[in-house]
Amino acid sequence: METALTRLVGVRHPVVQTGMGWVAGPRLVSAAANAGALGVLASATMTPARLRDAVREVRSRTDAPFGVNLRADAGDAAERVRILVEEGVRVASFALAPSRELIAELKEAGVVVVPSVGARRHAEKVAAWGADAVIVQGGEGGGHTGEVATTVLLPQVVDAVDIPVVAAGGFHDGRGLVAALAYGAAGVAMGTRFLLTSDSTVPDAVKAAYLAAGVGDVTVTRAVDGLPHRMLRTDFVASLERAGRARALVRAARRAGAFRRVSGLSWPRMVRDGLAMRHGRDLTWSQVLLAANTPMLLKAAMVDGRTDLGVMASGQVAGVIDDLPSCAELVEGLMAQADEVLRDLSAPGTSPRTDMRTGQDRDAGHA
């Protein structure tokens, strides 16, 4: 299936595996890339040296294009951009809008720039600055999220910009891909669906918690860092919501120190990153400190497997996912179902029943 996205980044299928911190490492990214999707390496929790090693590891596992997700407001963003350019990374994605200067630097080096946004005005801004495409995430998506549903936000952005738009938030199968294409998107981006694959390094106990969740078990809370954050509702999340602000800040300060050691950042650099984080977002210093705490809460679950001491960012689609296919099986099944849906649209009265792992008709052989 050829779209503006596949032509832009050189992948076989209009599917993006998003850059999830502690989750989107070399194994998952290379598996997604080998499956024909655009794998995106999450770098925010890596030191620059580890980022370079991770890029080289992905390169050793696949010849397919892949991307790296960066924090545009990080104090060492320029150094990380230099690594991408030197290592020949095809795509740079951003969780926050990169500056006009950063976009220009990447494009001059031949890197495709794809920021993620949650509002039409942000898409218009980065498009005007020269971004090559944009990922737009609706409120159904995991992690930090907004209030506007994908089905409302996506057509707004498609109508507002003249660059390829990739839809995120609520996608997990071929039907969703076709729906996104119908809205005018050039593809879909999925996080939770790729997290729940056999190629994901997330501990089995954590995957089991996701698979056991219903749609009602995926909630939005401000208890982690003061910002709306979509995740699985657990006893630990409930305890964070009950904790007073003073107690939360003490714990956050302790974990921020732990993140400093893991990330290799100095305290002055973390302060500068905090200032950048506050800029234009009306965050209090308490929220900045809590935000620095978030990576360690995610690591506790996604790396250490401690669902009792960590948080599990999640899209609402976790409530409808019940299997752990490989990335190859996932993408093959998704594209097979998308093809079937497109065929069925020309034959009214039919209902697609494709198995997402095999691409075969679920009703075959039944009366």
mmCIF file of C-alpha atoms in Angstrom:
data_model
loop_
_atom_site.group_PDB
_atom_site.id
_atom_site.type_symbol
_atom_site.label_atom_id
_atom_site.label_comp_id
_atom_site.label_asym_id
_atom_site.label_seq_id
_atom_site.Cartn_x
_atom_site.Cartn_y
_atom_site.Cartn_z
ATOM 1 C CA MET A 1 0.000 0.000 0.000
ATOM 2 C CA GLU A 2 1.678 3.194 -1.185
ATOM 3 C CA THR A 3 0.855 6.506 0.478
ATOM 4 C CA ALA A 4 2.549 9.866 0.964
ATOM 5 C CA LEU A 5 4.107 8.427 4.141
ATOM 6 C CA THR A 6 5.632 5.351 2.485
ATOM 7 C CA ARG A 7 7.043 7.503 -0.313
ATOM 8 C CA LEU A 8 8.474 10.024 2.146
ATOM 9 C CA VAL A 9 10.321 7.641 4.463
ATOM 10 C CA GLY A 10 10.804 4.614 2.213
ATOM 11 C CA VAL A 11 8.890 1.952 4.153
ATOM 12 C CA ARG A 12 6.634 -0.736 2.656
ATOM 13 C CA HIS A 13 3.553 -0.099 4.783
ATOM 14 C CA PRO A 14 1.940 3.125 6.111
ATOM 15 C CA VAL A 15 2.436 2.115 9.735
ATOM 16 C CA VAL A 16 4.624 3.741 12.414
ATOM 17 C CA GLN A 17 5.811 2.138 15.647
ATOM 18 C CA THR A 18 6.071 5.080 18.035
ATOM 19 C CA GLY A 19 9.095 5.973 20.176
ATOM 20 C CA MET A 20 8.037 4.823 23.638
ATOM 21 C CA GLY A 21 10.529 5.472 26.443
ATOM 22 C CA TRP A 22 12.097 2.270 27.897
ATOM 23 C CA VAL A 23 10.069 0.245 25.343
ATOM 24 C CA ALA A 24 11.163 1.212 21.831
ATOM 25 C CA GLY A 25 14.690 -0.172 21.972
ATOM 26 C CA PRO A 26 16.786 -1.749 19.203
ATOM 27 C CA ARG A 27 14.992 -5.123 19.255
ATOM 28 C CA LEU A 28 11.480 -3.735 18.840
ATOM 29 C CA VAL A 29 12.529 -1.028 16.389
ATOM 30 C CA SER A 30 14.417 -3.429 14.113
ATOM 31 C CA ALA A 31 11.551 -5.947 14.238
ATOM 32 C CA ALA A 32 9.056 -3.252 13.243
ATOM 33 C CA ALA A 33 11.359 -2.051 10.467
ATOM 34 C CA ASN A 34 11.878 -5.573 9.133
ATOM 35 C CA ALA A 35 8.088 -5.986 9.108
ATOM 36 C CA GLY A 36 7.828 -3.029 6.731
ATOM 37 C CA ALA A 37 6.715 -0.396 9.247
ATOM 38 C CA LEU A 38 8.669 2.656 10.370
ATOM 39 C CA GLY A 39 10.322 1.721 13.657
ATOM 40 C CA VAL A 40 11.187 4.660 15.911
ATOM 41 C CA LEU A 41 13.870 4.428 18.588
ATOM 42 C CA ALA A 42 13.113 6.227 21.878
ATOM 43 C CA SER A 43 16.184 8.236 22.937
ATOM 44 C CA ALA A 44 14.996 10.463 25.800
ATOM 45 C CA THR A 45 16.021 7.899 28.419
ATOM 46 C CA MET A 46 19.419 7.258 26.800
ATOM 47 C CA THR A 47 22.737 9.026 27.176
ATOM 48 C CA PRO A 48 24.143 10.356 23.883
ATOM 49 C CA ALA A 49 26.730 7.539 23.879
ATOM 50 C CA ARG A 50 24.014 4.936 24.402
ATOM 51 C CA LEU A 51 21.941 6.541 21.636
ATOM 52 C CA ARG A 52 24.784 6.142 19.166
ATOM 53 C CA ASP A 53 25.256 2.500 20.211
ATOM 54 C CA ALA A 54 21.517 1.848 19.929
ATOM 55 C CA VAL A 55 21.356 3.336 16.428
ATOM 56 C CA ARG A 56 24.241 1.118 15.355
ATOM 57 C CA GLU A 57 22.572 -1.914 16.904
ATOM 58 C CA VAL A 58 19.371 -1.249 14.966
ATOM 59 C CA ARG A 59 21.441 -0.811 11.814
ATOM 60 C CA SER A 60 23.086 -4.195 12.426
ATOM 61 C CA ARG A 61 19.655 -5.835 12.650
ATOM 62 C CA THR A 62 17.937 -4.267 9.629
ATOM 63 C CA ASP A 63 18.604 -2.580 6.310
ATOM 64 C CA ALA A 64 15.191 -0.889 6.405
ATOM 65 C CA PRO A 65 14.661 2.814 7.217
ATOM 66 C CA PHE A 66 13.995 3.720 10.856
ATOM 67 C CA GLY A 67 13.729 6.829 12.988
ATOM 68 C CA VAL A 68 14.771 8.257 16.337
ATOM 69 C CA ASN A 69 12.508 10.176 18.697
ATOM 70 C CA LEU A 70 14.082 13.220 20.369
ATOM 71 C CA ARG A 71 13.101 15.722 23.031
ATOM 72 C CA ALA A 72 13.179 19.086 21.302
ATOM 73 C CA ASP A 73 13.488 20.908 24.642
ATOM 74 C CA ALA A 74 16.441 18.848 25.923
ATOM 75 C CA GLY A 75 19.624 20.769 26.635
ATOM 76 C CA ASP A 76 21.662 18.313 24.565
ATOM 77 C CA ALA A 77 19.261 18.222 21.602
ATOM 78 C CA ALA A 78 21.938 19.626 19.276
ATOM 79 C CA GLU A 79 24.348 16.837 20.232
ATOM 80 C CA ARG A 80 21.706 14.191 19.615
ATOM 81 C CA VAL A 81 20.834 15.693 16.245
ATOM 82 C CA ARG A 82 24.498 15.519 15.324
ATOM 83 C CA ILE A 83 24.512 11.808 16.176
ATOM 84 C CA LEU A 84 21.502 11.194 13.926
ATOM 85 C CA VAL A 85 23.168 12.990 11.044
ATOM 86 C CA GLU A 86 26.509 11.244 11.516
ATOM 87 C CA GLU A 87 24.864 7.821 11.763
ATOM 88 C CA GLY A 88 22.636 8.322 8.739
ATOM 89 C CA VAL A 89 19.277 7.981 10.519
ATOM 90 C CA ARG A 90 16.408 8.446 8.067
ATOM 91 C CA VAL A 91 13.768 10.077 10.295
ATOM 92 C CA ALA A 92 13.768 12.359 13.348
ATOM 93 C CA SER A 93 10.529 12.470 15.337
ATOM 94 C CA PHE A 94 9.754 14.771 18.239
ATOM 95 C CA ALA A 95 7.326 14.593 21.148
ATOM 96 C CA LEU A 96 7.304 18.397 21.330
ATOM 97 C CA ALA A 97 7.560 20.827 18.436
ATOM 98 C CA PRO A 98 11.199 21.366 17.418
ATOM 99 C CA SER A 99 12.420 24.867 16.681
ATOM 100 C CA ARG A 100 12.545 26.292 13.188
ATOM 101 C CA GLU A 101 16.353 26.175 13.386
ATOM 102 C CA LEU A 102 16.437 22.520 14.428
ATOM 103 C CA ILE A 103 14.104 21.550 11.593
ATOM 104 C CA ALA A 104 16.269 23.420 9.097
ATOM 105 C CA GLU A 105 19.455 21.748 10.359
ATOM 106 C CA LEU A 106 17.971 18.278 10.036
ATOM 107 C CA LYS A 107 16.470 18.885 6.616
ATOM 108 C CA GLU A 108 19.738 20.307 5.308
ATOM 109 C CA ALA A 109 21.367 17.004 6.321
ATOM 110 C CA GLY A 110 18.680 15.016 4.501
ATOM 111 C CA VAL A 111 16.839 13.824 7.624
ATOM 112 C CA VAL A 112 13.033 13.633 7.418
ATOM 113 C CA VAL A 113 11.450 15.642 10.255
ATOM 114 C CA VAL A 114 8.181 14.330 11.732
ATOM 115 C CA PRO A 115 6.990 16.091 14.931
ATOM 116 C CA SER A 116 4.098 14.754 17.012
ATOM 117 C CA VAL A 117 1.335 17.193 17.917
ATOM 118 C CA GLY A 118 -1.942 17.193 19.800
ATOM 119 C CA ALA A 119 -3.562 20.328 18.391
ATOM 120 C CA ARG A 120 -4.243 21.838 14.981
ATOM 121 C CA ARG A 121 -2.352 25.045 15.744
ATOM 122 C CA HIS A 122 0.782 23.087 16.585
ATOM 123 C CA ALA A 123 0.551 21.199 13.288
ATOM 124 C CA GLU A 124 0.178 24.483 11.420
ATOM 125 C CA LYS A 125 3.230 25.901 13.190
ATOM 126 C CA VAL A 126 5.620 23.028 12.454
ATOM 127 C CA ALA A 127 4.345 22.768 8.873
ATOM 128 C CA ALA A 128 5.122 26.451 8.368
ATOM 129 C CA TRP A 129 8.599 25.845 9.784
ATOM 130 C CA GLY A 130 9.328 23.146 7.246
ATOM 131 C CA ALA A 131 8.414 19.818 8.906
ATOM 132 C CA ASP A 132 8.080 17.052 6.327
ATOM 133 C CA ALA A 133 5.107 15.313 7.993
ATOM 134 C CA VAL A 134 3.284 15.346 11.288
ATOM 135 C CA ILE A 135 1.934 12.709 13.662
ATOM 136 C CA VAL A 136 -1.314 13.854 15.277
ATOM 137 C CA GLN A 137 -2.398 12.072 18.460
ATOM 138 C CA GLY A 138 -5.937 12.200 19.719
ATOM 139 C CA GLY A 139 -7.027 11.799 23.315
ATOM 140 C CA GLU A 140 -7.261 8.005 23.049
ATOM 141 C CA GLY A 141 -3.466 7.746 22.841
ATOM 142 C CA GLY A 142 -1.211 6.680 25.697
ATOM 143 C CA GLY A 143 1.118 8.868 27.720
ATOM 144 C CA HIS A 144 0.638 12.623 27.805
ATOM 145 C CA THR A 145 -2.533 13.322 25.902
ATOM 146 C CA GLY A 146 -5.175 15.914 25.160
ATOM 147 C CA GLU A 147 -8.950 15.985 25.400
ATOM 148 C CA VAL A 148 -9.879 15.940 21.706
ATOM 149 C CA ALA A 149 -10.674 12.539 20.183
ATOM 150 C CA THR A 150 -8.737 11.404 17.135
ATOM 151 C CA THR A 151 -11.882 11.354 15.002
ATOM 152 C CA VAL A 152 -12.341 15.080 15.654
ATOM 153 C CA LEU A 153 -8.699 16.192 15.695
ATOM 154 C CA LEU A 154 -7.463 14.247 12.664
ATOM 155 C CA PRO A 155 -9.710 15.816 9.996
ATOM 156 C CA GLN A 156 -8.978 19.266 11.442
ATOM 157 C CA VAL A 157 -5.253 18.783 10.943
ATOM 158 C CA VAL A 158 -5.624 17.145 7.522
ATOM 159 C CA ASP A 159 -7.595 20.180 6.363
ATOM 160 C CA ALA A 160 -5.116 22.631 7.897
ATOM 161 C CA VAL A 161 -1.751 21.473 6.501
ATOM 162 C CA ASP A 162 -0.348 20.404 3.138
ATOM 163 C CA ILE A 163 2.121 17.809 4.458
ATOM 164 C CA PRO A 164 1.453 14.110 5.155
ATOM 165 C CA VAL A 165 -0.476 13.518 8.369
ATOM 166 C CA VAL A 166 -0.076 10.295 10.366
ATOM 167 C CA ALA A 167 -2.936 9.436 12.710
ATOM 168 C CA ALA A 168 -2.258 8.228 16.281
ATOM 169 C CA GLY A 169 -4.499 7.416 19.213
ATOM 170 C CA GLY A 170 -6.906 4.478 19.108
ATOM 171 C CA PHE A 171 -5.372 2.433 16.274
ATOM 172 C CA HIS A 172 -4.570 -1.266 16.442
ATOM 173 C CA ASP A 173 -5.894 -2.993 13.312
ATOM 174 C CA GLY A 174 -6.524 -2.769 9.584
ATOM 175 C CA ARG A 175 -9.978 -1.268 10.000
ATOM 176 C CA GLY A 176 -8.434 1.676 11.820
ATOM 177 C CA LEU A 177 -5.871 2.160 9.069
ATOM 178 C CA VAL A 178 -8.604 2.326 6.421
ATOM 179 C CA ALA A 179 -10.607 4.754 8.568
ATOM 180 C CA ALA A 180 -7.547 6.993 8.968
ATOM 181 C CA LEU A 181 -6.944 6.925 5.216
ATOM 182 C CA ALA A 182 -10.580 7.873 4.668
ATOM 183 C CA TYR A 183 -10.053 10.934 6.855
ATOM 184 C CA GLY A 184 -7.116 11.911 4.656
ATOM 185 C CA ALA A 185 -4.229 10.570 6.740
ATOM 186 C CA ALA A 186 -1.191 8.992 5.094
ATOM 187 C CA GLY A 187 -0.882 6.234 7.696
ATOM 188 C CA VAL A 188 -1.252 5.347 11.356
ATOM 189 C CA ALA A 189 1.114 5.353 14.320
ATOM 190 C CA MET A 190 0.700 2.805 17.097
ATOM 191 C CA GLY A 191 2.380 2.528 20.485
ATOM 192 C CA THR A 192 0.434 0.184 22.760
ATOM 193 C CA ARG A 193 -0.178 -2.288 19.930
ATOM 194 C CA PHE A 194 3.584 -2.609 19.272
ATOM 195 C CA LEU A 195 4.320 -2.746 23.007
ATOM 196 C CA LEU A 196 2.083 -5.816 23.120
ATOM 197 C CA THR A 197 4.098 -7.945 20.703
ATOM 198 C CA SER A 198 6.482 -10.817 21.261
ATOM 199 C CA ASP A 199 9.322 -8.585 20.005
ATOM 200 C CA SER A 200 8.784 -6.081 22.806
ATOM 201 C CA THR A 201 11.226 -6.401 25.707
ATOM 202 C CA VAL A 202 8.611 -5.329 28.268
ATOM 203 C CA PRO A 203 8.487 -7.966 31.051
ATOM 204 C CA ASP A 204 5.863 -10.697 30.691
ATOM 205 C CA ALA A 205 4.124 -9.716 33.940
ATOM 206 C CA VAL A 206 3.625 -6.196 32.616
ATOM 207 C CA LYS A 207 2.297 -7.461 29.288
ATOM 208 C CA ALA A 208 -0.114 -9.669 31.225
ATOM 209 C CA ALA A 209 -1.407 -6.605 33.084
ATOM 210 C CA TYR A 210 -2.098 -4.857 29.782
ATOM 211 C CA LEU A 211 -3.831 -7.907 28.301
ATOM 212 C CA ALA A 212 -6.016 -8.253 31.389
ATOM 213 C CA ALA A 213 -7.163 -4.625 31.220
ATOM 214 C CA GLY A 214 -10.539 -3.611 29.887
ATOM 215 C CA VAL A 215 -11.263 -0.291 28.228
ATOM 216 C CA GLY A 216 -12.495 1.047 31.578
ATOM 217 C CA ASP A 217 -9.142 0.196 33.182
ATOM 218 C CA VAL A 218 -7.309 2.789 31.074
ATOM 219 C CA THR A 219 -7.535 6.151 32.766
ATOM 220 C CA VAL A 220 -6.220 9.710 32.555
ATOM 221 C CA THR A 221 -4.581 11.074 35.692
ATOM 222 C CA ARG A 222 -2.610 14.153 36.717
ATOM 223 C CA ALA A 223 -1.144 12.422 39.745
ATOM 224 C CA VAL A 224 2.162 11.513 38.101
ATOM 225 C CA ASP A 225 3.430 14.898 36.912
ATOM 226 C CA GLY A 226 0.537 17.334 37.067
ATOM 227 C CA LEU A 227 -0.294 16.901 33.370
ATOM 228 C CA PRO A 228 -2.972 14.668 31.800
ATOM 229 C CA HIS A 229 -1.343 11.251 31.413
ATOM 230 C CA ARG A 230 -3.179 8.193 30.048
ATOM 231 C CA MET A 231 -2.174 4.918 31.711
ATOM 232 C CA LEU A 232 -3.488 1.709 33.212
ATOM 233 C CA ARG A 233 -5.348 2.241 36.462
ATOM 234 C CA THR A 234 -3.594 0.282 39.203
ATOM 235 C CA ASP A 235 -3.442 0.334 42.989
ATOM 236 C CA PHE A 236 -0.174 2.249 42.698
ATOM 237 C CA VAL A 237 -1.747 4.949 40.516
ATOM 238 C CA ALA A 238 -4.599 5.198 43.007
ATOM 239 C CA SER A 239 -2.057 5.662 45.813
ATOM 240 C CA LEU A 240 -0.378 8.476 43.868
ATOM 241 C CA GLU A 241 -3.748 10.175 43.499
ATOM 242 C CA ARG A 242 -4.374 9.908 47.254
ATOM 243 C CA ALA A 243 -0.910 11.183 48.233
ATOM 244 C CA GLY A 244 -0.582 14.837 49.226
ATOM 245 C CA ARG A 245 1.449 17.228 47.096
ATOM 246 C CA ALA A 246 4.250 17.565 49.658
ATOM 247 C CA ARG A 247 4.711 13.801 49.904
ATOM 248 C CA ALA A 248 4.633 13.466 46.121
ATOM 249 C CA LEU A 249 7.318 16.117 45.726
ATOM 250 C CA VAL A 250 9.645 14.412 48.185
ATOM 251 C CA ARG A 251 9.317 11.155 46.285
ATOM 252 C CA ALA A 252 9.711 12.975 42.977
ATOM 253 C CA ALA A 253 12.938 14.625 44.097
ATOM 254 C CA ARG A 254 14.366 11.234 45.057
ATOM 255 C CA ARG A 255 13.432 9.688 41.715
ATOM 256 C CA ALA A 256 14.672 12.734 39.794
ATOM 257 C CA GLY A 257 18.074 12.074 41.331
ATOM 258 C CA ALA A 258 17.866 8.462 40.188
ATOM 259 C CA PHE A 259 16.970 9.577 36.663
ATOM 260 C CA ARG A 260 19.981 11.909 36.666
ATOM 261 C CA ARG A 261 22.227 8.920 37.310
ATOM 262 C CA VAL A 262 20.551 6.739 34.682
ATOM 263 C CA SER A 263 20.481 9.428 31.984
ATOM 264 C CA GLY A 264 23.950 10.788 32.674
ATOM 265 C CA LEU A 265 22.593 14.325 33.000
ATOM 266 C CA SER A 266 24.189 16.794 35.383
ATOM 267 C CA TRP A 267 22.078 18.792 37.802
ATOM 268 C CA PRO A 268 22.752 22.040 35.838
ATOM 269 C CA ARG A 269 21.608 20.304 32.648
ATOM 270 C CA MET A 270 18.453 19.044 34.367
ATOM 271 C CA VAL A 271 17.736 22.578 35.573
ATOM 272 C CA ARG A 272 18.170 23.908 32.030
ATOM 273 C CA ASP A 273 15.876 21.178 30.720
ATOM 274 C CA GLY A 274 13.364 22.145 33.391
ATOM 275 C CA LEU A 275 13.466 25.766 32.263
ATOM 276 C CA ALA A 276 12.921 24.653 28.674
ATOM 277 C CA MET A 277 10.039 22.430 29.781
ATOM 278 C CA ARG A 278 8.357 25.347 31.521
ATOM 279 C CA HIS A 279 8.704 27.640 28.534
ATOM 280 C CA GLY A 280 5.316 28.253 26.939
ATOM 281 C CA ARG A 281 3.578 25.562 28.998
ATOM 282 C CA ASP A 282 2.732 27.410 32.237
ATOM 283 C CA LEU A 283 4.217 24.663 34.400
ATOM 284 C CA THR A 284 5.002 25.265 38.034
ATOM 285 C CA TRP A 285 8.365 24.152 39.412
ATOM 286 C CA SER A 286 6.470 21.438 41.255
ATOM 287 C CA GLN A 287 5.175 20.110 37.938
ATOM 288 C CA VAL A 288 8.661 20.268 36.433
ATOM 289 C CA LEU A 289 10.039 18.205 39.298
ATOM 290 C CA LEU A 290 7.205 15.718 38.982
ATOM 291 C CA ALA A 291 7.864 15.492 35.234
ATOM 292 C CA ALA A 292 11.494 14.580 35.941
ATOM 293 C CA ASN A 293 10.114 11.818 38.159
ATOM 294 C CA THR A 294 8.019 10.258 35.384
ATOM 295 C CA PRO A 295 10.795 8.378 33.513
ATOM 296 C CA MET A 296 11.719 6.455 36.660
ATOM 297 C CA LEU A 297 8.113 5.473 37.344
ATOM 298 C CA LEU A 298 7.888 4.183 33.769
ATOM 299 C CA LYS A 299 11.202 2.350 34.086
ATOM 300 C CA ALA A 300 10.029 0.580 37.247
ATOM 301 C CA ALA A 301 7.292 -1.114 35.230
ATOM 302 C CA MET A 302 8.618 -1.296 31.676
ATOM 303 C CA VAL A 303 12.139 -2.454 32.557
ATOM 304 C CA ASP A 304 12.032 -3.811 36.102
ATOM 305 C CA GLY A 305 8.570 -5.381 35.843
ATOM 306 C CA ARG A 306 7.358 -3.763 39.089
ATOM 307 C CA THR A 307 3.724 -3.048 38.360
ATOM 308 C CA ASP A 308 3.333 -2.296 42.068
ATOM 309 C CA LEU A 309 5.923 0.504 41.985
ATOM 310 C CA GLY A 310 5.649 1.868 38.459
ATOM 311 C CA VAL A 311 3.186 3.286 35.972
ATOM 312 C CA MET A 312 2.144 1.813 32.630
ATOM 313 C CA ALA A 313 1.378 4.394 29.977
ATOM 314 C CA SER A 314 -1.340 3.038 27.721
ATOM 315 C CA GLY A 315 -3.668 3.918 24.929
ATOM 316 C CA GLN A 316 -7.322 2.989 25.288
ATOM 317 C CA VAL A 317 -6.787 0.208 22.735
ATOM 318 C CA ALA A 318 -5.177 -1.885 25.490
ATOM 319 C CA GLY A 319 -8.726 -2.778 26.465
ATOM 320 C CA VAL A 320 -9.378 -4.518 23.128
ATOM 321 C CA ILE A 321 -6.022 -6.245 22.585
ATOM 322 C CA ASP A 322 -5.788 -9.885 23.663
ATOM 323 C CA ASP A 323 -2.736 -11.331 21.909
ATOM 324 C CA LEU A 324 1.042 -10.979 21.531
ATOM 325 C CA PRO A 325 1.908 -11.452 17.851
ATOM 326 C CA SER A 326 5.369 -10.782 16.483
ATOM 327 C CA CYS A 327 5.803 -7.459 14.681
ATOM 328 C CA ALA A 328 5.849 -9.350 11.390
ATOM 329 C CA GLU A 329 2.568 -11.108 12.227
ATOM 330 C CA LEU A 330 1.009 -7.868 13.451
ATOM 331 C CA VAL A 331 1.846 -5.819 10.374
ATOM 332 C CA GLU A 332 1.022 -8.651 7.937
ATOM 333 C CA GLY A 333 -2.364 -9.209 9.583
ATOM 334 C CA LEU A 334 -3.103 -5.489 9.772
ATOM 335 C CA MET A 335 -2.378 -4.965 6.079
ATOM 336 C CA ALA A 336 -4.358 -8.082 5.088
ATOM 337 C CA GLN A 337 -7.357 -6.831 7.025
ATOM 338 C CA ALA A 338 -7.004 -3.337 5.525
ATOM 339 C CA ASP A 339 -7.004 -4.852 2.020
ATOM 340 C CA GLU A 340 -10.105 -6.898 2.846
ATOM 341 C CA VAL A 341 -11.932 -3.885 4.262
ATOM 342 C CA LEU A 342 -11.161 -1.885 1.134
ATOM 343 C CA ARG A 343 -12.546 -4.714 -1.018
ATOM 344 C CA ASP A 344 -15.642 -5.036 1.152
ATOM 345 C CA LEU A 345 -16.391 -1.330 0.860
ATOM 346 C CA SER A 346 -17.241 -1.962 -2.776
ATOM 347 C CA ALA A 347 -19.538 -4.834 -1.781
ATOM 348 C CA PRO A 348 -22.168 -3.451 0.651
ATOM 349 C CA GLY A 349 -23.602 -5.809 3.232
ATOM 350 C CA THR A 350 -20.392 -7.655 4.084
ATOM 351 C CA SER A 351 -18.536 -7.483 7.376
ATOM 352 C CA PRO A 352 -14.734 -7.964 7.510
ATOM 353 C CA ARG A 353 -13.670 -10.741 9.870
ATOM 354 C CA THR A 354 -9.941 -11.039 9.209
ATOM 355 C CA ASP A 355 -7.715 -12.550 11.893
ATOM 356 C CA MET A 356 -5.057 -9.933 12.722
ATOM 357 C CA ARG A 357 -2.232 -12.458 13.046
ATOM 358 C CA THR A 358 -2.812 -14.677 10.022
ATOM 359 C CA GLY A 359 -4.749 -12.480 7.623
ATOM 360 C CA GLN A 360 -7.249 -15.350 7.124
ATOM 361 C CA ASP A 361 -11.013 -15.095 7.201
ATOM 362 C CA ARG A 362 -12.216 -15.961 10.735
ATOM 363 C CA ASP A 363 -15.530 -17.193 9.353
ATOM 364 C CA ALA A 364 -13.997 -19.553 6.783
ATOM 365 C CA GLY A 365 -15.379 -23.070 7.119
ATOM 366 C CA HIS A 366 -18.380 -22.005 9.226
ATOM 367 C CA ALA A 367 -21.954 -22.042 8.053
#
